[in-house]
Amino acid sequence: MTGAAIRLTGVDVRYRDRLALDGVDLAIEAGERVALIGGNGAGKSTLLRVVAGTLAPSAGHVELLEQPLAALSRMAIARRLGVVPQAAALPFATRVEEVVGLGRIPHEDPFRGPRPADHAAIRSAIDRVGIGDLVGRDARELSLGERQLVLIAMAIAQDTPILLLDEPTVHLDLRHQVAAMELLVGLNERDGMTVVAVLHDLGMAAHFFGRLVLLERGRIIADGSPAEVLTPERIRGVFGVDPALIRLGPQGVLTSRP
């Protein structure tokens, strides 16, 4: 697949008297792996919601796989992109494999139910995320970190060309954070999936994503490689951190200086 997977042109989102997004222009090509970074309230999650079609922009235009997002039905959007939220409430008893199976709804025949291909996709997603030991458990009883892994598996089972993730590692311990990031790299590099993730961890973003988009007060202020975006001036100005305390290593990893 070639061309733009996601394109925003002149996008504003207004909450009463505040602009959450202000004139955002952004193009993400098919097959890219992009991290959205910035401080709290910068507009990262708002941008993700606009792309997912769950928040209509106040102004501007959004395209998904070179089609106007506003012209697509919810089911059509669900066949094009999967979304992993920070957390999802599960108000009723649902086994883990049933939650993962929700990702297959856009592909199922409503009159025939799940096909062998759907069951295979569910099993494959569970295996890829490494949550086979959770199968059969009530998803409401899981820890926040375990729920996050189940939601990632659900999005993988959805089998879409685009994957959006809002802070996918926020509830995970360090081992599972790294495993989740390596999984995203595999989905992108092996499967050709376009991956866009909101991340607060600059080290993870710099190490696992070749392109960073930095937002501040609803505007994109930098867009490029980790070395281009995470300059000492921006680290100090946007994140309020003394750049002398950290460094950008040879693989783009931010580490504390000794």
PDB file of N, CA and C in Angstrom, residues 13-99:
ATOM      1  N   VAL A  13      -9.753  21.840  16.724  1.00  0.00           N
ATOM      2  CA  VAL A  13     -10.745  21.294  17.652  1.00  0.00           C
ATOM      3  C   VAL A  13     -10.895  22.316  18.769  1.00  0.00           C
ATOM      4  N   ARG A  14     -12.118  22.789  18.954  1.00  0.00           N
ATOM      5  CA  ARG A  14     -12.374  23.827  19.955  1.00  0.00           C
ATOM      6  C   ARG A  14     -13.250  23.278  21.065  1.00  0.00           C
ATOM      7  N   TYR A  15     -12.804  23.477  22.297  1.00  0.00           N
ATOM      8  CA  TYR A  15     -13.607  23.181  23.478  1.00  0.00           C
ATOM      9  C   TYR A  15     -13.981  24.513  24.117  1.00  0.00           C
ATOM     10  N   ARG A  16     -15.225  24.939  23.912  1.00  0.00           N
ATOM     11  CA  ARG A  16     -15.684  26.242  24.400  1.00  0.00           C
ATOM     12  C   ARG A  16     -14.753  27.337  23.906  1.00  0.00           C
ATOM     13  N   ASP A  17     -13.968  27.945  24.789  1.00  0.00           N
ATOM     14  CA  ASP A  17     -13.120  29.060  24.356  1.00  0.00           C
ATOM     15  C   ASP A  17     -11.661  28.645  24.200  1.00  0.00           C
ATOM     16  N   ARG A  18     -11.405  27.330  24.171  1.00  0.00           N
ATOM     17  CA  ARG A  18     -10.018  26.864  24.073  1.00  0.00           C
ATOM     18  C   ARG A  18      -9.838  26.002  22.834  1.00  0.00           C
ATOM     19  N   LEU A  19      -8.741  26.236  22.106  1.00  0.00           N
ATOM     20  CA  LEU A  19      -8.401  25.407  20.956  1.00  0.00           C
ATOM     21  C   LEU A  19      -7.531  24.246  21.420  1.00  0.00           C
ATOM     22  N   ALA A  20      -8.070  23.028  21.330  1.00  0.00           N
ATOM     23  CA  ALA A  20      -7.285  21.844  21.680  1.00  0.00           C
ATOM     24  C   ALA A  20      -6.360  21.448  20.543  1.00  0.00           C
ATOM     25  N   LEU A  21      -6.793  21.701  19.305  1.00  0.00           N
ATOM     26  CA  LEU A  21      -5.941  21.578  18.122  1.00  0.00           C
ATOM     27  C   LEU A  21      -6.098  22.849  17.324  1.00  0.00           C
ATOM     28  N   ASP A  22      -4.981  23.354  16.826  1.00  0.00           N
ATOM     29  CA  ASP A  22      -4.984  24.669  16.193  1.00  0.00           C
ATOM     30  C   ASP A  22      -4.265  24.609  14.851  1.00  0.00           C
ATOM     31  N   GLY A  23      -5.057  24.464  13.781  1.00  0.00           N
ATOM     32  CA  GLY A  23      -4.486  24.488  12.435  1.00  0.00           C
ATOM     33  C   GLY A  23      -3.513  23.368  12.156  1.00  0.00           C
ATOM     34  N   VAL A  24      -3.851  22.147  12.550  1.00  0.00           N
ATOM     35  CA  VAL A  24      -2.929  21.019  12.413  1.00  0.00           C
ATOM     36  C   VAL A  24      -2.921  20.499  10.977  1.00  0.00           C
ATOM     37  N   ASP A  25      -1.737  20.470  10.388  1.00  0.00           N
ATOM     38  CA  ASP A  25      -1.498  19.831   9.095  1.00  0.00           C
ATOM     39  C   ASP A  25      -0.544  18.658   9.332  1.00  0.00           C
ATOM     40  N   LEU A  26      -0.963  17.473   8.950  1.00  0.00           N
ATOM     41  CA  LEU A  26      -0.142  16.290   9.206  1.00  0.00           C
ATOM     42  C   LEU A  26      -0.463  15.231   8.161  1.00  0.00           C
ATOM     43  N   ALA A  27       0.596  14.672   7.550  1.00  0.00           N
ATOM     44  CA  ALA A  27       0.440  13.551   6.627  1.00  0.00           C
ATOM     45  C   ALA A  27       1.313  12.407   7.110  1.00  0.00           C
ATOM     46  N   ILE A  28       0.725  11.244   7.235  1.00  0.00           N
ATOM     47  CA  ILE A  28       1.455  10.037   7.624  1.00  0.00           C
ATOM     48  C   ILE A  28       1.299   9.031   6.496  1.00  0.00           C
ATOM     49  N   GLU A  29       2.414   8.638   5.918  1.00  0.00           N
ATOM     50  CA  GLU A  29       2.374   7.728   4.781  1.00  0.00           C
ATOM     51  C   GLU A  29       2.092   6.301   5.237  1.00  0.00           C
ATOM     52  N   ALA A  30       1.506   5.524   4.335  1.00  0.00           N
ATOM     53  CA  ALA A  30       1.248   4.117   4.624  1.00  0.00           C
ATOM     54  C   ALA A  30       2.561   3.417   4.953  1.00  0.00           C
ATOM     55  N   GLY A  31       2.557   2.649   6.037  1.00  0.00           N
ATOM     56  CA  GLY A  31       3.738   1.907   6.445  1.00  0.00           C
ATOM     57  C   GLY A  31       4.673   2.658   7.373  1.00  0.00           C
ATOM     58  N   GLU A  32       4.339   3.875   7.754  1.00  0.00           N
ATOM     59  CA  GLU A  32       5.172   4.619   8.698  1.00  0.00           C
ATOM     60  C   GLU A  32       4.875   4.185  10.138  1.00  0.00           C
ATOM     61  N   ARG A  33       5.832   4.464  11.006  1.00  0.00           N
ATOM     62  CA  ARG A  33       5.682   4.251  12.456  1.00  0.00           C
ATOM     63  C   ARG A  33       6.000   5.577  13.132  1.00  0.00           C
ATOM     64  N   VAL A  34       4.964   6.188  13.724  1.00  0.00           N
ATOM     65  CA  VAL A  34       5.053   7.574  14.188  1.00  0.00           C
ATOM     66  C   VAL A  34       4.622   7.666  15.646  1.00  0.00           C
ATOM     67  N   ALA A  35       5.383   8.382  16.444  1.00  0.00           N
ATOM     68  CA  ALA A  35       5.012   8.653  17.831  1.00  0.00           C
ATOM     69  C   ALA A  35       4.614  10.107  17.983  1.00  0.00           C
ATOM     70  N   LEU A  36       3.475  10.334  18.630  1.00  0.00           N
ATOM     71  CA  LEU A  36       3.028  11.682  18.976  1.00  0.00           C
ATOM     72  C   LEU A  36       3.473  11.969  20.402  1.00  0.00           C
ATOM     73  N   ILE A  37       4.251  13.022  20.594  1.00  0.00           N
ATOM     74  CA  ILE A  37       4.793  13.339  21.913  1.00  0.00           C
ATOM     75  C   ILE A  37       4.463  14.778  22.277  1.00  0.00           C
ATOM     76  N   GLY A  38       4.611  15.095  23.550  1.00  0.00           N
ATOM     77  CA  GLY A  38       4.343  16.439  24.039  1.00  0.00           C
ATOM     78  C   GLY A  38       3.917  16.377  25.482  1.00  0.00           C
ATOM     79  N   GLY A  39       3.814  17.513  26.110  1.00  0.00           N
ATOM     80  CA  GLY A  39       3.414  17.568  27.506  1.00  0.00           C
ATOM     81  C   GLY A  39       1.929  17.293  27.677  1.00  0.00           C
ATOM     82  N   ASN A  40       1.501  17.280  28.941  1.00  0.00           N
ATOM     83  CA  ASN A  40       0.086  17.089  29.229  1.00  0.00           C
ATOM     84  C   ASN A  40      -0.734  18.224  28.608  1.00  0.00           C
ATOM     85  N   GLY A  41      -1.857  17.853  27.994  1.00  0.00           N
ATOM     86  CA  GLY A  41      -2.720  18.868  27.389  1.00  0.00           C
ATOM     87  C   GLY A  41      -2.226  19.433  26.079  1.00  0.00           C
ATOM     88  N   ALA A  42      -1.226  18.790  25.471  1.00  0.00           N
ATOM     89  CA  ALA A  42      -0.672  19.311  24.219  1.00  0.00           C
ATOM     90  C   ALA A  42      -1.578  19.069  23.023  1.00  0.00           C
ATOM     91  N   GLY A  43      -2.494  18.081  23.128  1.00  0.00           N
ATOM     92  CA  GLY A  43      -3.394  17.782  22.020  1.00  0.00           C
ATOM     93  C   GLY A  43      -3.165  16.426  21.383  1.00  0.00           C
ATOM     94  N   LYS A  44      -2.313  15.605  21.985  1.00  0.00           N
ATOM     95  CA  LYS A  44      -1.959  14.310  21.392  1.00  0.00           C
ATOM     96  C   LYS A  44      -3.166  13.371  21.303  1.00  0.00           C
ATOM     97  N   SER A  45      -3.819  13.161  22.426  1.00  0.00           N
ATOM     98  CA  SER A  45      -4.968  12.251  22.435  1.00  0.00           C
ATOM     99  C   SER A  45      -6.128  12.823  21.632  1.00  0.00           C
ATOM    100  N   THR A  46      -6.271  14.134  21.635  1.00  0.00           N
ATOM    101  CA  THR A  46      -7.316  14.769  20.831  1.00  0.00           C
ATOM    102  C   THR A  46      -7.069  14.501  19.351  1.00  0.00           C
ATOM    103  N   LEU A  47      -5.833  14.623  18.925  1.00  0.00           N
ATOM    104  CA  LEU A  47      -5.495  14.348  17.534  1.00  0.00           C
ATOM    105  C   LEU A  47      -5.831  12.905  17.181  1.00  0.00           C
ATOM    106  N   LEU A  48      -5.508  11.981  18.087  1.00  0.00           N
ATOM    107  CA  LEU A  48      -5.802  10.567  17.846  1.00  0.00           C
ATOM    108  C   LEU A  48      -7.309  10.331  17.711  1.00  0.00           C
ATOM    109  N   ARG A  49      -8.095  10.987  18.547  1.00  0.00           N
ATOM    110  CA  ARG A  49      -9.553  10.831  18.488  1.00  0.00           C
ATOM    111  C   ARG A  49     -10.126  11.387  17.185  1.00  0.00           C
ATOM    112  N   VAL A  50      -9.542  12.463  16.703  1.00  0.00           N
ATOM    113  CA  VAL A  50      -9.988  13.024  15.421  1.00  0.00           C
ATOM    114  C   VAL A  50      -9.721  12.024  14.297  1.00  0.00           C
ATOM    115  N   VAL A  51      -8.532  11.444  14.285  1.00  0.00           N
ATOM    116  CA  VAL A  51      -8.190  10.465  13.247  1.00  0.00           C
ATOM    117  C   VAL A  51      -9.085   9.232  13.341  1.00  0.00           C
ATOM    118  N   ALA A  52      -9.413   8.827  14.576  1.00  0.00           N
ATOM    119  CA  ALA A  52     -10.265   7.650  14.769  1.00  0.00           C
ATOM    120  C   ALA A  52     -11.719   7.909  14.424  1.00  0.00           C
ATOM    121  N   GLY A  53     -12.083   9.173  14.235  1.00  0.00           N
ATOM    122  CA  GLY A  53     -13.458   9.504  13.888  1.00  0.00           C
ATOM    123  C   GLY A  53     -14.396   9.579  15.068  1.00  0.00           C
ATOM    124  N   THR A  54     -13.845   9.576  16.282  1.00  0.00           N
ATOM    125  CA  THR A  54     -14.700   9.674  17.473  1.00  0.00           C
ATOM    126  C   THR A  54     -14.860  11.109  17.957  1.00  0.00           C
ATOM    127  N   LEU A  55     -14.139  12.028  17.331  1.00  0.00           N
ATOM    128  CA  LEU A  55     -14.258  13.446  17.651  1.00  0.00           C
ATOM    129  C   LEU A  55     -14.211  14.227  16.353  1.00  0.00           C
ATOM    130  N   ALA A  56     -15.281  14.941  16.065  1.00  0.00           N
ATOM    131  CA  ALA A  56     -15.338  15.713  14.824  1.00  0.00           C
ATOM    132  C   ALA A  56     -14.559  17.015  14.982  1.00  0.00           C
ATOM    133  N   PRO A  57     -13.743  17.369  14.016  1.00  0.00           N
ATOM    134  CA  PRO A  57     -13.018  18.635  14.117  1.00  0.00           C
ATOM    135  C   PRO A  57     -13.955  19.821  13.968  1.00  0.00           C
ATOM    136  N   SER A  58     -13.581  20.930  14.595  1.00  0.00           N
ATOM    137  CA  SER A  58     -14.359  22.158  14.452  1.00  0.00           C
ATOM    138  C   SER A  58     -14.130  22.794  13.097  1.00  0.00           C
ATOM    139  N   ALA A  59     -12.970  22.542  12.521  1.00  0.00           N
ATOM    140  CA  ALA A  59     -12.629  23.045  11.185  1.00  0.00           C
ATOM    141  C   ALA A  59     -11.573  22.126  10.600  1.00  0.00           C
ATOM    142  N   GLY A  60     -11.451  22.150   9.289  1.00  0.00           N
ATOM    143  CA  GLY A  60     -10.423  21.361   8.638  1.00  0.00           C
ATOM    144  C   GLY A  60     -10.960  20.085   8.024  1.00  0.00           C
ATOM    145  N   HIS A  61     -10.030  19.298   7.496  1.00  0.00           N
ATOM    146  CA  HIS A  61     -10.384  18.127   6.700  1.00  0.00           C
ATOM    147  C   HIS A  61      -9.498  16.960   7.112  1.00  0.00           C
ATOM    148  N   VAL A  62     -10.087  15.761   7.212  1.00  0.00           N
ATOM    149  CA  VAL A  62      -9.349  14.556   7.585  1.00  0.00           C
ATOM    150  C   VAL A  62      -9.588  13.491   6.518  1.00  0.00           C
ATOM    151  N   GLU A  63      -8.508  12.839   6.086  1.00  0.00           N
ATOM    152  CA  GLU A  63      -8.604  11.740   5.141  1.00  0.00           C
ATOM    153  C   GLU A  63      -7.995  10.488   5.744  1.00  0.00           C
ATOM    154  N   LEU A  64      -8.607   9.369   5.445  1.00  0.00           N
ATOM    155  CA  LEU A  64      -8.125   8.061   5.884  1.00  0.00           C
ATOM    156  C   LEU A  64      -7.960   7.195   4.644  1.00  0.00           C
ATOM    157  N   LEU A  65      -6.720   6.787   4.380  1.00  0.00           N
ATOM    158  CA  LEU A  65      -6.424   6.021   3.166  1.00  0.00           C
ATOM    159  C   LEU A  65      -6.973   6.731   1.939  1.00  0.00           C
ATOM    160  N   GLU A  66      -6.766   8.059   1.925  1.00  0.00           N
ATOM    161  CA  GLU A  66      -7.100   8.939   0.808  1.00  0.00           C
ATOM    162  C   GLU A  66      -8.600   9.027   0.531  1.00  0.00           C
ATOM    163  N   GLN A  67      -9.403   8.760   1.557  1.00  0.00           N
ATOM    164  CA  GLN A  67     -10.847   8.967   1.467  1.00  0.00           C
ATOM    165  C   GLN A  67     -11.271   9.898   2.590  1.00  0.00           C
ATOM    166  N   PRO A  68     -12.229  10.802   2.336  1.00  0.00           N
ATOM    167  CA  PRO A  68     -12.690  11.695   3.396  1.00  0.00           C
ATOM    168  C   PRO A  68     -13.255  10.902   4.575  1.00  0.00           C
ATOM    169  N   LEU A  69     -12.728  11.159   5.751  1.00  0.00           N
ATOM    170  CA  LEU A  69     -13.176  10.428   6.931  1.00  0.00           C
ATOM    171  C   LEU A  69     -14.665  10.643   7.186  1.00  0.00           C
ATOM    172  N   ALA A  70     -15.142  11.848   6.955  1.00  0.00           N
ATOM    173  CA  ALA A  70     -16.541  12.172   7.225  1.00  0.00           C
ATOM    174  C   ALA A  70     -17.500  11.375   6.353  1.00  0.00           C
ATOM    175  N   ALA A  71     -17.005  10.836   5.235  1.00  0.00           N
ATOM    176  CA  ALA A  71     -17.872  10.085   4.321  1.00  0.00           C
ATOM    177  C   ALA A  71     -17.919   8.599   4.651  1.00  0.00           C
ATOM    178  N   LEU A  72     -17.108   8.167   5.605  1.00  0.00           N
ATOM    179  CA  LEU A  72     -17.016   6.746   5.927  1.00  0.00           C
ATOM    180  C   LEU A  72     -17.951   6.390   7.080  1.00  0.00           C
ATOM    181  N   SER A  73     -18.589   5.237   6.990  1.00  0.00           N
ATOM    182  CA  SER A  73     -19.411   4.728   8.092  1.00  0.00           C
ATOM    183  C   SER A  73     -18.503   4.231   9.212  1.00  0.00           C
ATOM    184  N   ARG A  74     -19.097   4.025  10.391  1.00  0.00           N
ATOM    185  CA  ARG A  74     -18.306   3.503  11.515  1.00  0.00           C
ATOM    186  C   ARG A  74     -17.706   2.149  11.171  1.00  0.00           C
ATOM    187  N   MET A  75     -18.466   1.287  10.486  1.00  0.00           N
ATOM    188  CA  MET A  75     -17.945  -0.030  10.131  1.00  0.00           C
ATOM    189  C   MET A  75     -16.830   0.082   9.106  1.00  0.00           C
ATOM    190  N   ALA A  76     -16.948   1.022   8.171  1.00  0.00           N
ATOM    191  CA  ALA A  76     -15.894   1.225   7.182  1.00  0.00           C
ATOM    192  C   ALA A  76     -14.614   1.716   7.848  1.00  0.00           C
ATOM    193  N   ILE A  77     -14.763   2.600   8.825  1.00  0.00           N
ATOM    194  CA  ILE A  77     -13.593   3.067   9.574  1.00  0.00           C
ATOM    195  C   ILE A  77     -12.963   1.909  10.330  1.00  0.00           C
ATOM    196  N   ALA A  78     -13.794   1.055  10.934  1.00  0.00           N
ATOM    197  CA  ALA A  78     -13.294  -0.067  11.727  1.00  0.00           C
ATOM    198  C   ALA A  78     -12.554  -1.089  10.877  1.00  0.00           C
ATOM    199  N   ARG A  79     -12.824  -1.134   9.588  1.00  0.00           N
ATOM    200  CA  ARG A  79     -12.075  -2.033   8.710  1.00  0.00           C
ATOM    201  C   ARG A  79     -10.745  -1.424   8.294  1.00  0.00           C
ATOM    202  N   ARG A  80     -10.588  -0.125   8.528  1.00  0.00           N
ATOM    203  CA  ARG A  80      -9.374   0.563   8.119  1.00  0.00           C
ATOM    204  C   ARG A  80      -8.417   0.827   9.275  1.00  0.00           C
ATOM    205  N   LEU A  81      -8.952   1.020  10.472  1.00  0.00           N
ATOM    206  CA  LEU A  81      -8.046   1.284  11.589  1.00  0.00           C
ATOM    207  C   LEU A  81      -8.547   0.652  12.880  1.00  0.00           C
ATOM    208  N   GLY A  82      -7.575   0.204  13.669  1.00  0.00           N
ATOM    209  CA  GLY A  82      -7.847  -0.291  15.009  1.00  0.00           C
ATOM    210  C   GLY A  82      -7.350   0.727  16.016  1.00  0.00           C
ATOM    211  N   VAL A  83      -8.000   0.783  17.165  1.00  0.00           N
ATOM    212  CA  VAL A  83      -7.660   1.767  18.189  1.00  0.00           C
ATOM    213  C   VAL A  83      -7.449   1.053  19.520  1.00  0.00           C
ATOM    214  N   VAL A  84      -6.334   1.361  20.174  1.00  0.00           N
ATOM    215  CA  VAL A  84      -6.068   0.864  21.523  1.00  0.00           C
ATOM    216  C   VAL A  84      -6.138   2.062  22.465  1.00  0.00           C
ATOM    217  N   PRO A  85      -7.211   2.184  23.254  1.00  0.00           N
ATOM    218  CA  PRO A  85      -7.327   3.308  24.186  1.00  0.00           C
ATOM    219  C   PRO A  85      -6.458   3.086  25.415  1.00  0.00           C
ATOM    220  N   GLN A  86      -6.350   4.115  26.243  1.00  0.00           N
ATOM    221  CA  GLN A  86      -5.592   3.962  27.493  1.00  0.00           C
ATOM    222  C   GLN A  86      -6.230   2.935  28.398  1.00  0.00           C
ATOM    223  N   ALA A  87      -7.544   2.895  28.440  1.00  0.00           N
ATOM    224  CA  ALA A  87      -8.272   1.943  29.274  1.00  0.00           C
ATOM    225  C   ALA A  87      -9.680   1.840  28.724  1.00  0.00           C
ATOM    226  N   ALA A  88     -10.311   0.703  28.992  1.00  0.00           N
ATOM    227  CA  ALA A  88     -11.689   0.517  28.552  1.00  0.00           C
ATOM    228  C   ALA A  88     -12.472  -0.166  29.660  1.00  0.00           C
ATOM    229  N   ALA A  89     -13.632   0.380  29.977  1.00  0.00           N
ATOM    230  CA  ALA A  89     -14.485  -0.220  30.999  1.00  0.00           C
ATOM    231  C   ALA A  89     -15.140  -1.480  30.436  1.00  0.00           C
ATOM    232  N   LEU A  90     -15.218  -2.508  31.273  1.00  0.00           N
ATOM    233  CA  LEU A  90     -15.873  -3.749  30.881  1.00  0.00           C
ATOM    234  C   LEU A  90     -17.010  -3.982  31.866  1.00  0.00           C
ATOM    235  N   PRO A  91     -18.209  -3.488  31.560  1.00  0.00           N
ATOM    236  CA  PRO A  91     -19.295  -3.484  32.531  1.00  0.00           C
ATOM    237  C   PRO A  91     -19.966  -4.834  32.741  1.00  0.00           C
ATOM    238  N   PHE A  92     -19.617  -5.833  31.929  1.00  0.00           N
ATOM    239  CA  PHE A  92     -20.245  -7.138  32.093  1.00  0.00           C
ATOM    240  C   PHE A  92     -19.171  -8.225  32.010  1.00  0.00           C
ATOM    241  N   ALA A  93     -19.525  -9.394  32.526  1.00  0.00           N
ATOM    242  CA  ALA A  93     -18.576 -10.501  32.544  1.00  0.00           C
ATOM    243  C   ALA A  93     -18.233 -10.912  31.111  1.00  0.00           C
ATOM    244  N   THR A  94     -16.963 -10.819  30.758  1.00  0.00           N
ATOM    245  CA  THR A  94     -16.511 -11.153  29.412  1.00  0.00           C
ATOM    246  C   THR A  94     -15.187 -11.874  29.517  1.00  0.00           C
ATOM    247  N   ARG A  95     -15.103 -13.047  28.933  1.00  0.00           N
ATOM    248  CA  ARG A  95     -13.840 -13.764  28.934  1.00  0.00           C
ATOM    249  C   ARG A  95     -12.845 -13.066  28.011  1.00  0.00           C
ATOM    250  N   VAL A  96     -11.583 -13.252  28.326  1.00  0.00           N
ATOM    251  CA  VAL A  96     -10.514 -12.579  27.593  1.00  0.00           C
ATOM    252  C   VAL A  96     -10.632 -12.833  26.093  1.00  0.00           C
ATOM    253  N   GLU A  97     -10.832 -14.087  25.700  1.00  0.00           N
ATOM    254  CA  GLU A  97     -10.893 -14.402  24.282  1.00  0.00           C
ATOM    255  C   GLU A  97     -12.110 -13.769  23.607  1.00  0.00           C
ATOM    256  N   GLU A  98     -13.159 -13.514  24.370  1.00  0.00           N
ATOM    257  CA  GLU A  98     -14.328 -12.835  23.814  1.00  0.00           C
ATOM    258  C   GLU A  98     -14.037 -11.360  23.570  1.00  0.00           C
ATOM    259  N   VAL A  99     -13.272 -10.746  24.468  1.00  0.00           N
ATOM    260  CA  VAL A  99     -12.868  -9.358  24.259  1.00  0.00           C
ATOM    261  C   VAL A  99     -12.003  -9.250  23.009  1.00  0.00           C
TER     262      VAL A  99
END
